[in-house]
PDB file of C-alpha atoms in Angstrom:
ATOM      1  CA  UNK A   1     198.173  65.619  39.714  1.00 87.00           C
ATOM      2  CA  UNK A   2     196.507  68.608  37.995  1.00 97.00           C
ATOM      3  CA  UNK A   3     198.173  72.015  38.110  1.00 98.00           C
ATOM      4  CA  UNK A   4     197.296  75.616  37.300  1.00 98.00           C
ATOM      5  CA  UNK A   5     199.703  78.439  36.407  1.00 97.00           C
ATOM      6  CA  UNK A   6     198.804  81.677  38.189  1.00 96.00           C
ATOM      7  CA  UNK A   7     200.918  84.854  38.152  1.00 93.00           C
ATOM      8  CA  UNK A   8     204.337  83.230  38.271  1.00 93.00           C
ATOM      9  CA  UNK A   9     203.312  80.237  40.376  1.00 97.00           C
ATOM     10  CA  UNK A  10     202.150  76.726  39.604  1.00 98.00           C
ATOM     11  CA  UNK A  11     199.367  75.575  41.930  1.00 98.00           C
ATOM     12  CA  UNK A  12     198.911  71.846  42.446  1.00 98.00           C
ATOM     13  CA  UNK A  13     195.422  70.710  43.391  1.00 98.00           C
ATOM     14  CA  UNK A  14     193.084  67.730  43.673  1.00 98.00           C
ATOM     15  CA  UNK A  15     189.561  67.770  42.257  1.00 98.00           C
ATOM     16  CA  UNK A  16     187.652  64.660  43.304  1.00 98.00           C
ATOM     17  CA  UNK A  17     184.129  63.352  43.720  1.00 97.00           C
ATOM     18  CA  UNK A  18     180.964  63.402  41.601  1.00 97.00           C
ATOM     19  CA  UNK A  19     179.975  66.550  39.722  1.00 93.00           C
ATOM     20  CA  UNK A  20     176.296  65.559  39.476  1.00 92.00           C
ATOM     21  CA  UNK A  21     175.465  64.993  43.159  1.00 91.00           C
ATOM     22  CA  UNK A  22     173.591  68.270  43.493  1.00 91.00           C
ATOM     23  CA  UNK A  23     175.703  69.185  46.531  1.00 94.00           C
ATOM     24  CA  UNK A  24     177.705  72.399  46.652  1.00 96.00           C
ATOM     25  CA  UNK A  25     181.438  71.621  46.270  1.00 98.00           C
ATOM     26  CA  UNK A  26     183.705  71.581  49.317  1.00 98.00           C
ATOM     27  CA  UNK A  27     186.924  73.584  48.968  1.00 98.00           C
ATOM     28  CA  UNK A  28     189.712  73.068  51.541  1.00 99.00           C
ATOM     29  CA  UNK A  29     192.537  75.554  52.209  1.00 98.00           C
ATOM     30  CA  UNK A  30     195.475  74.510  54.405  1.00 98.00           C
ATOM     31  CA  UNK A  31     197.542  76.602  56.794  1.00 97.00           C
ATOM     32  CA  UNK A  32     201.038  78.053  57.078  1.00 94.00           C
ATOM     33  CA  UNK A  33     203.868  75.624  56.106  1.00 94.00           C
ATOM     34  CA  UNK A  34     201.323  72.808  55.577  1.00 96.00           C
ATOM     35  CA  UNK A  35     199.912  71.263  52.386  1.00 97.00           C
ATOM     36  CA  UNK A  36     196.731  69.843  50.941  1.00 98.00           C
ATOM     37  CA  UNK A  37     197.231  66.486  52.660  1.00 97.00           C
ATOM     38  CA  UNK A  38     196.111  68.033  55.954  1.00 96.00           C
ATOM     39  CA  UNK A  39     192.662  67.256  54.529  1.00 98.00           C
ATOM     40  CA  UNK A  40     193.181  63.578  53.636  1.00 98.00           C
ATOM     41  CA  UNK A  41     190.512  62.299  56.032  1.00 98.00           C
ATOM     42  CA  UNK A  42     187.897  64.841  54.972  1.00 98.00           C
ATOM     43  CA  UNK A  43     188.657  64.362  51.266  1.00 98.00           C
ATOM     44  CA  UNK A  44     188.310  60.581  51.498  1.00 98.00           C
ATOM     45  CA  UNK A  45     185.015  60.908  53.360  1.00 98.00           C
ATOM     46  CA  UNK A  46     183.244  63.648  51.415  1.00 98.00           C
ATOM     47  CA  UNK A  47     184.458  62.844  47.889  1.00 98.00           C
ATOM     48  CA  UNK A  48     182.230  59.762  47.937  1.00 96.00           C
ATOM     49  CA  UNK A  49     179.152  61.982  47.752  1.00 95.00           C
ATOM     50  CA  UNK A  50     180.177  65.432  46.498  1.00 97.00           C
ATOM     51  CA  UNK A  51     182.864  67.345  44.651  1.00 98.00           C
ATOM     52  CA  UNK A  52     185.906  68.115  46.823  1.00 98.00           C
ATOM     53  CA  UNK A  53     188.744  70.461  45.873  1.00 98.00           C
ATOM     54  CA  UNK A  54     191.961  71.068  47.818  1.00 98.00           C
ATOM     55  CA  UNK A  55     195.168  72.781  46.797  1.00 98.00           C
ATOM     56  CA  UNK A  56     198.742  73.404  47.841  1.00 98.00           C
ATOM     57  CA  UNK A  57     199.114  77.152  48.280  1.00 98.00           C
ATOM     58  CA  UNK A  58     201.996  78.701  46.324  1.00 98.00           C
ATOM     59  CA  UNK A  59     205.371  77.756  47.741  1.00 97.00           C
ATOM     60  CA  UNK A  60     203.853  74.885  49.743  1.00 97.00           C
ATOM     61  CA  UNK A  61     203.759  71.164  49.075  1.00 96.00           C
ATOM     62  CA  UNK A  62     203.836  70.470  45.336  1.00 97.00           C
ATOM     63  CA  UNK A  63     203.149  74.087  44.320  1.00 98.00           C
ATOM     64  CA  UNK A  64     205.829  76.550  43.240  1.00 97.00           C
ATOM     65  CA  UNK A  65     206.035  80.298  43.680  1.00 96.00           C
ATOM     66  CA  UNK A  66     207.359  82.974  46.003  1.00 94.00           C
ATOM     67  CA  UNK A  67     205.740  84.133  49.212  1.00 91.00           C
ATOM     68  CA  UNK A  68     202.813  86.537  49.085  1.00 95.00           C
ATOM     69  CA  UNK A  69     202.691  89.715  51.121  1.00 95.00           C
ATOM     70  CA  UNK A  70     199.010  89.754  52.090  1.00 97.00           C
ATOM     71  CA  UNK A  71     196.248  87.303  52.873  1.00 98.00           C
ATOM     72  CA  UNK A  72     194.184  88.943  50.122  1.00 98.00           C
ATOM     73  CA  UNK A  73     196.845  87.834  47.636  1.00 98.00           C
ATOM     74  CA  UNK A  74     196.584  84.268  48.945  1.00 98.00           C
ATOM     75  CA  UNK A  75     192.818  84.526  48.531  1.00 98.00           C
ATOM     76  CA  UNK A  76     193.304  85.638  44.916  1.00 98.00           C
ATOM     77  CA  UNK A  77     195.104  82.365  44.155  1.00 98.00           C
ATOM     78  CA  UNK A  78     192.214  80.355  45.584  1.00 98.00           C
ATOM     79  CA  UNK A  79     189.705  82.401  43.599  1.00 98.00           C
ATOM     80  CA  UNK A  80     191.756  81.852  40.438  1.00 98.00           C
ATOM     81  CA  UNK A  81     191.511  78.111  40.979  1.00 98.00           C
ATOM     82  CA  UNK A  82     187.748  78.315  41.571  1.00 98.00           C
ATOM     83  CA  UNK A  83     187.387  80.262  38.324  1.00 98.00           C
ATOM     84  CA  UNK A  84     189.529  77.714  36.487  1.00 98.00           C
ATOM     85  CA  UNK A  85     187.315  74.886  37.778  1.00 98.00           C
ATOM     86  CA  UNK A  86     184.090  76.819  37.053  1.00 97.00           C
ATOM     87  CA  UNK A  87     183.039  76.649  40.711  1.00 98.00           C
ATOM     88  CA  UNK A  88     180.734  79.598  41.259  1.00 97.00           C
ATOM     89  CA  UNK A  89     179.762  78.798  44.850  1.00 97.00           C
ATOM     90  CA  UNK A  90     181.255  76.495  47.460  1.00 98.00           C
ATOM     91  CA  UNK A  91     181.500  75.503  51.091  1.00 98.00           C
ATOM     92  CA  UNK A  92     184.858  77.013  52.036  1.00 98.00           C
ATOM     93  CA  UNK A  93     186.908  75.285  54.754  1.00 98.00           C
ATOM     94  CA  UNK A  94     190.158  76.806  56.017  1.00 98.00           C
ATOM     95  CA  UNK A  95     192.660  75.807  58.689  1.00 98.00           C
ATOM     96  CA  UNK A  96     194.701  78.497  60.497  1.00 97.00           C
ATOM     97  CA  UNK A  97     196.088  80.764  57.743  1.00 97.00           C
ATOM     98  CA  UNK A  98     193.676  78.978  55.405  1.00 98.00           C
ATOM     99  CA  UNK A  99     190.854  80.180  57.641  1.00 98.00           C
ATOM    100  CA  UNK A 100     192.107  83.738  57.307  1.00 98.00           C
ATOM    101  CA  UNK A 101     192.123  83.238  53.551  1.00 98.00           C
ATOM    102  CA  UNK A 102     188.576  81.878  53.664  1.00 98.00           C
ATOM    103  CA  UNK A 103     187.392  84.938  55.593  1.00 98.00           C
ATOM    104  CA  UNK A 104     189.054  87.233  53.068  1.00 98.00           C
ATOM    105  CA  UNK A 105     187.149  85.478  50.279  1.00 98.00           C
ATOM    106  CA  UNK A 106     183.851  85.579  52.183  1.00 98.00           C
ATOM    107  CA  UNK A 107     184.272  89.338  52.662  1.00 98.00           C
ATOM    108  CA  UNK A 108     185.462  90.228  49.158  1.00 98.00           C
ATOM    109  CA  UNK A 109     183.312  87.737  47.217  1.00 98.00           C
ATOM    110  CA  UNK A 110     180.352  86.751  49.410  1.00 97.00           C
ATOM    111  CA  UNK A 111     178.490  85.388  46.394  1.00 97.00           C
ATOM    112  CA  UNK A 112     181.095  82.604  46.097  1.00 98.00           C
ATOM    113  CA  UNK A 113     180.600  81.202  49.631  1.00 98.00           C
ATOM    114  CA  UNK A 114     177.622  79.021  50.567  1.00 97.00           C
ATOM    115  CA  UNK A 115     178.937  78.169  54.047  1.00 97.00           C
ATOM    116  CA  UNK A 116     182.147  78.905  55.918  1.00 98.00           C
ATOM    117  CA  UNK A 117     184.171  76.605  58.177  1.00 98.00           C
ATOM    118  CA  UNK A 118     187.125  77.973  60.153  1.00 98.00           C
ATOM    119  CA  UNK A 119     189.398  75.452  61.858  1.00 98.00           C
ATOM    120  CA  UNK A 120     191.849  76.739  64.480  1.00 98.00           C
ATOM    121  CA  UNK A 121     191.687  80.195  62.922  1.00 97.00           C
ATOM    122  CA  UNK A 122     191.092  83.793  64.012  1.00 95.00           C
ATOM    123  CA  UNK A 123     190.145  87.148  62.500  1.00 96.00           C
ATOM    124  CA  UNK A 124     192.857  89.277  64.097  1.00 92.00           C
ATOM    125  CA  UNK A 125     196.391  88.003  64.553  1.00 82.00           C
ATOM    126  CA  UNK A 126     197.601  88.212  68.150  1.00 73.00           C
ATOM    127  CA  UNK A 127     200.460  85.981  69.240  1.00 61.00           C
ATOM    128  CA  UNK A 128     201.100  84.740  72.743  1.00 57.00           C
ATOM    129  CA  UNK A 129     204.288  86.028  74.418  1.00 59.00           C
ATOM    130  CA  UNK A 130     205.983  82.676  73.800  1.00 58.00           C
ATOM    131  CA  UNK A 131     205.109  82.665  70.100  1.00 57.00           C
ATOM    132  CA  UNK A 132     206.209  86.278  69.736  1.00 60.00           C
ATOM    133  CA  UNK A 133     209.604  85.467  71.260  1.00 61.00           C
ATOM    134  CA  UNK A 134     209.961  82.471  68.980  1.00 58.00           C
ATOM    135  CA  UNK A 135     209.213  84.553  65.913  1.00 59.00           C
ATOM    136  CA  UNK A 136     211.640  87.259  67.048  1.00 60.00           C
ATOM    137  CA  UNK A 137     214.365  84.628  67.359  1.00 59.00           C
ATOM    138  CA  UNK A 138     213.736  83.332  63.836  1.00 58.00           C
ATOM    139  CA  UNK A 139     216.497  85.477  62.329  1.00 57.00           C
ATOM    140  CA  UNK A 140     219.100  84.135  64.759  1.00 61.00           C
ATOM    141  CA  UNK A 141     218.496  80.392  64.676  1.00 63.00           C
ATOM    142  CA  UNK A 142     218.819  77.832  61.851  1.00 73.00           C
ATOM    143  CA  UNK A 143     215.651  77.771  59.767  1.00 76.00           C
ATOM    144  CA  UNK A 144     214.966  74.068  60.331  1.00 76.00           C
ATOM    145  CA  UNK A 145     215.229  74.561  64.091  1.00 79.00           C
ATOM    146  CA  UNK A 146     212.815  77.469  63.884  1.00 78.00           C
ATOM    147  CA  UNK A 147     210.311  75.385  61.899  1.00 81.00           C
ATOM    148  CA  UNK A 148     210.684  72.435  64.268  1.00 83.00           C
ATOM    149  CA  UNK A 149     209.989  74.622  67.308  1.00 81.00           C
ATOM    150  CA  UNK A 150     206.830  76.042  65.687  1.00 83.00           C
ATOM    151  CA  UNK A 151     205.462  72.681  64.590  1.00 88.00           C
ATOM    152  CA  UNK A 152     206.171  70.896  67.867  1.00 88.00           C
ATOM    153  CA  UNK A 153     204.236  73.597  69.732  1.00 88.00           C
ATOM    154  CA  UNK A 154     201.283  73.082  67.419  1.00 93.00           C
ATOM    155  CA  UNK A 155     200.345  69.632  68.744  1.00 95.00           C
ATOM    156  CA  UNK A 156     198.578  68.822  71.979  1.00 95.00           C
ATOM    157  CA  UNK A 157     200.584  66.970  74.665  1.00 92.00           C
ATOM    158  CA  UNK A 158     200.728  63.236  74.040  1.00 92.00           C
ATOM    159  CA  UNK A 159     200.547  63.330  70.256  1.00 94.00           C
ATOM    160  CA  UNK A 160     202.917  60.647  68.823  1.00 95.00           C
ATOM    161  CA  UNK A 161     206.450  62.016  68.474  1.00 93.00           C
ATOM    162  CA  UNK A 162     207.192  60.184  65.221  1.00 94.00           C
ATOM    163  CA  UNK A 163     204.148  61.761  63.577  1.00 94.00           C
ATOM    164  CA  UNK A 164     205.240  65.183  64.801  1.00 94.00           C
ATOM    165  CA  UNK A 165     208.688  64.596  63.308  1.00 92.00           C
ATOM    166  CA  UNK A 166     207.089  63.714  59.970  1.00 93.00           C
ATOM    167  CA  UNK A 167     205.146  66.977  59.979  1.00 92.00           C
ATOM    168  CA  UNK A 168     208.301  68.884  60.920  1.00 92.00           C
ATOM    169  CA  UNK A 169     210.141  67.388  57.938  1.00 90.00           C
ATOM    170  CA  UNK A 170     207.296  68.279  55.590  1.00 90.00           C
ATOM    171  CA  UNK A 171     207.034  71.854  56.878  1.00 90.00           C
ATOM    172  CA  UNK A 172     210.809  72.362  56.654  1.00 88.00           C
ATOM    173  CA  UNK A 173     210.487  71.810  52.908  1.00 90.00           C
ATOM    174  CA  UNK A 174     208.643  75.117  52.594  1.00 93.00           C
ATOM    175  CA  UNK A 175     211.161  77.773  51.434  1.00 93.00           C
ATOM    176  CA  UNK A 176     212.268  80.207  54.122  1.00 90.00           C
ATOM    177  CA  UNK A 177     211.247  83.214  52.012  1.00 93.00           C
ATOM    178  CA  UNK A 178     207.717  81.834  51.688  1.00 95.00           C
ATOM    179  CA  UNK A 179     207.476  81.070  55.412  1.00 91.00           C
ATOM    180  CA  UNK A 180     208.665  84.466  56.590  1.00 88.00           C
ATOM    181  CA  UNK A 181     206.783  86.522  53.980  1.00 94.00           C
ATOM    182  CA  UNK A 182     203.536  84.818  54.877  1.00 94.00           C
ATOM    183  CA  UNK A 183     204.279  85.306  58.563  1.00 89.00           C
ATOM    184  CA  UNK A 184     204.228  89.024  57.836  1.00 89.00           C
ATOM    185  CA  UNK A 185     200.958  88.623  55.932  1.00 95.00           C
ATOM    186  CA  UNK A 186     199.349  86.841  58.883  1.00 93.00           C
ATOM    187  CA  UNK A 187     200.705  89.371  61.340  1.00 90.00           C
ATOM    188  CA  UNK A 188     199.033  92.166  59.366  1.00 93.00           C
ATOM    189  CA  UNK A 189     195.734  90.299  58.990  1.00 95.00           C
ATOM    190  CA  UNK A 190     192.847  91.966  60.820  1.00 96.00           C
ATOM    191  CA  UNK A 191     189.193  91.661  59.804  1.00 96.00           C
ATOM    192  CA  UNK A 192     187.747  91.360  63.304  1.00 95.00           C
ATOM    193  CA  UNK A 193     185.745  94.552  62.891  1.00 95.00           C
ATOM    194  CA  UNK A 194     184.283  93.289  59.604  1.00 95.00           C
ATOM    195  CA  UNK A 195     183.294  89.683  60.265  1.00 94.00           C
ATOM    196  CA  UNK A 196     179.771  90.792  61.154  1.00 94.00           C
ATOM    197  CA  UNK A 197     179.369  91.376  57.422  1.00 95.00           C
ATOM    198  CA  UNK A 198     179.697  87.634  56.798  1.00 95.00           C
ATOM    199  CA  UNK A 199     176.093  86.449  56.730  1.00 93.00           C
ATOM    200  CA  UNK A 200     176.515  82.828  55.642  1.00 95.00           C
ATOM    201  CA  UNK A 201     176.216  79.895  58.092  1.00 95.00           C
ATOM    202  CA  UNK A 202     179.598  79.569  59.804  1.00 97.00           C
ATOM    203  CA  UNK A 203     181.205  76.771  61.821  1.00 97.00           C
ATOM    204  CA  UNK A 204     184.163  77.530  64.105  1.00 98.00           C
ATOM    205  CA  UNK A 205     186.080  74.427  65.214  1.00 98.00           C
ATOM    206  CA  UNK A 206     189.029  74.886  67.560  1.00 98.00           C
ATOM    207  CA  UNK A 207     191.456  72.786  69.554  1.00 97.00           C
ATOM    208  CA  UNK A 208     191.185  73.227  73.304  1.00 97.00           C
ATOM    209  CA  UNK A 209     194.967  72.981  73.689  1.00 96.00           C
ATOM    210  CA  UNK A 210     195.858  75.325  70.817  1.00 95.00           C
ATOM    211  CA  UNK A 211     198.686  77.549  72.082  1.00 90.00           C
ATOM    212  CA  UNK A 212     199.454  78.977  68.653  1.00 89.00           C
ATOM    213  CA  UNK A 213     196.053  80.655  68.313  1.00 92.00           C
ATOM    214  CA  UNK A 214     194.426  80.216  71.749  1.00 92.00           C
ATOM    215  CA  UNK A 215     190.742  79.449  72.194  1.00 94.00           C
ATOM    216  CA  UNK A 216     190.092  82.833  73.829  1.00 92.00           C
ATOM    217  CA  UNK A 217     191.090  84.547  70.593  1.00 91.00           C
ATOM    218  CA  UNK A 218     188.697  82.373  68.599  1.00 94.00           C
ATOM    219  CA  UNK A 219     185.868  83.116  71.054  1.00 94.00           C
ATOM    220  CA  UNK A 220     186.450  86.815  70.573  1.00 91.00           C
ATOM    221  CA  UNK A 221     185.993  86.216  66.867  1.00 93.00           C
ATOM    222  CA  UNK A 222     182.921  84.055  67.450  1.00 94.00           C
ATOM    223  CA  UNK A 223     181.258  86.879  69.375  1.00 92.00           C
ATOM    224  CA  UNK A 224     181.609  89.093  66.301  1.00 91.00           C
ATOM    225  CA  UNK A 225     179.929  86.615  63.947  1.00 91.00           C
ATOM    226  CA  UNK A 226     176.152  87.045  63.637  1.00 84.00           C
ATOM    227  CA  UNK A 227     175.271  83.362  63.988  1.00 81.00           C
ATOM    228  CA  UNK A 228     178.270  81.064  64.367  1.00 92.00           C
ATOM    229  CA  UNK A 229     178.277  77.458  65.549  1.00 95.00           C
ATOM    230  CA  UNK A 230     181.252  76.786  67.841  1.00 97.00           C
ATOM    231  CA  UNK A 231     182.841  73.392  68.481  1.00 97.00           C
ATOM    232  CA  UNK A 232     185.758  72.863  70.880  1.00 97.00           C
ATOM    233  CA  UNK A 233     187.746  69.647  70.381  1.00 97.00           C
ATOM    234  CA  UNK A 234     190.317  68.020  72.661  1.00 97.00           C
ATOM    235  CA  UNK A 235     193.267  68.785  70.379  1.00 97.00           C
ATOM    236  CA  UNK A 236     195.995  71.326  69.682  1.00 97.00           C
ATOM    237  CA  UNK A 237     196.454  73.624  66.714  1.00 96.00           C
ATOM    238  CA  UNK A 238     196.749  70.812  64.154  1.00 97.00           C
ATOM    239  CA  UNK A 239     193.204  69.563  64.600  1.00 97.00           C
ATOM    240  CA  UNK A 240     192.839  68.216  61.015  1.00 97.00           C
ATOM    241  CA  UNK A 241     195.524  65.602  61.681  1.00 96.00           C
ATOM    242  CA  UNK A 242     195.218  65.267  65.473  1.00 97.00           C
ATOM    243  CA  UNK A 243     191.486  64.498  65.479  1.00 97.00           C
ATOM    244  CA  UNK A 244     190.522  64.036  61.829  1.00 98.00           C
ATOM    245  CA  UNK A 245     187.446  61.885  62.467  1.00 98.00           C
ATOM    246  CA  UNK A 246     186.033  64.396  64.949  1.00 98.00           C
ATOM    247  CA  UNK A 247     186.572  67.250  62.523  1.00 98.00           C
ATOM    248  CA  UNK A 248     184.929  65.293  59.712  1.00 98.00           C
ATOM    249  CA  UNK A 249     181.945  64.482  61.951  1.00 97.00           C
ATOM    250  CA  UNK A 250     181.568  68.139  62.965  1.00 97.00           C
ATOM    251  CA  UNK A 251     181.669  69.196  59.320  1.00 98.00           C
ATOM    252  CA  UNK A 252     179.195  66.483  58.316  1.00 97.00           C
ATOM    253  CA  UNK A 253     176.771  67.599  61.022  1.00 96.00           C
ATOM    254  CA  UNK A 254     177.120  71.231  59.999  1.00 97.00           C
ATOM    255  CA  UNK A 255     176.465  70.444  56.350  1.00 96.00           C
ATOM    256  CA  UNK A 256     173.290  68.560  57.266  1.00 92.00           C
ATOM    257  CA  UNK A 257     171.761  71.498  59.148  1.00 86.00           C
ATOM    258  CA  UNK A 258     169.288  73.754  57.389  1.00 65.00           C
ATOM    259  CA  UNK A 259     170.674  77.199  56.686  1.00 56.00           C
ATOM    260  CA  UNK A 260     168.915  79.985  58.610  1.00 48.00           C
ATOM    261  CA  UNK A 261     166.873  82.517  56.694  1.00 41.00           C
ATOM    262  CA  UNK A 262     168.867  85.611  55.679  1.00 43.00           C
ATOM    263  CA  UNK A 263     168.739  88.424  58.243  1.00 42.00           C
TER     264      UNK A 263
END
């Protein structure tokens, strides 16, 4: 289990697959309160043919460190890992907050991103009324109850309850300070007016039943991208674990397409 020390944090990551395949590496970034194992299905599939890197963001999973105040600071951790691994250019895949992080990297360091994949993510944070009330109540309810309420809402109706409980337990292991600090970072995130600057091929994959970040918000983002491919999947917010095979297939198809000529 390799690790990297970065500015007071220890980042745990996986670096798998052949280095000599000729394919641009895939780099996966998970979302809020999650960990690198959200990408188990994609890692198992793609590491057979290309280099695949995934990490636990600081304060999540097997990584240490305090919460960060901005998405740009989260992006700096990912860039530090890419530098450490001598990855100059990659296909960057981000889920939810990880998608925000991926957009921040694509805007600040466009030379590092070959293609961009955003899963259940948006460019401007806007919560539903129900989510806003839940977040407002976070200071008054036990932390584990708050986490459980957020995670349970993330899955589409009918998803197995025992699997949801397992994800709740994993998310509850994220320190409260990290969870709430990053909530503030997401709340302040807004690059909607800048995403037109992102000129690389982009895939937007979203769960139809996502009530955390509803489809209509993603479509508003999609309209701002110059040439985005949009896929809607019958899932909730946790698409990487709800419909992993469908996400992998969508990513495989996207990677096989020829990139359009630069505008």
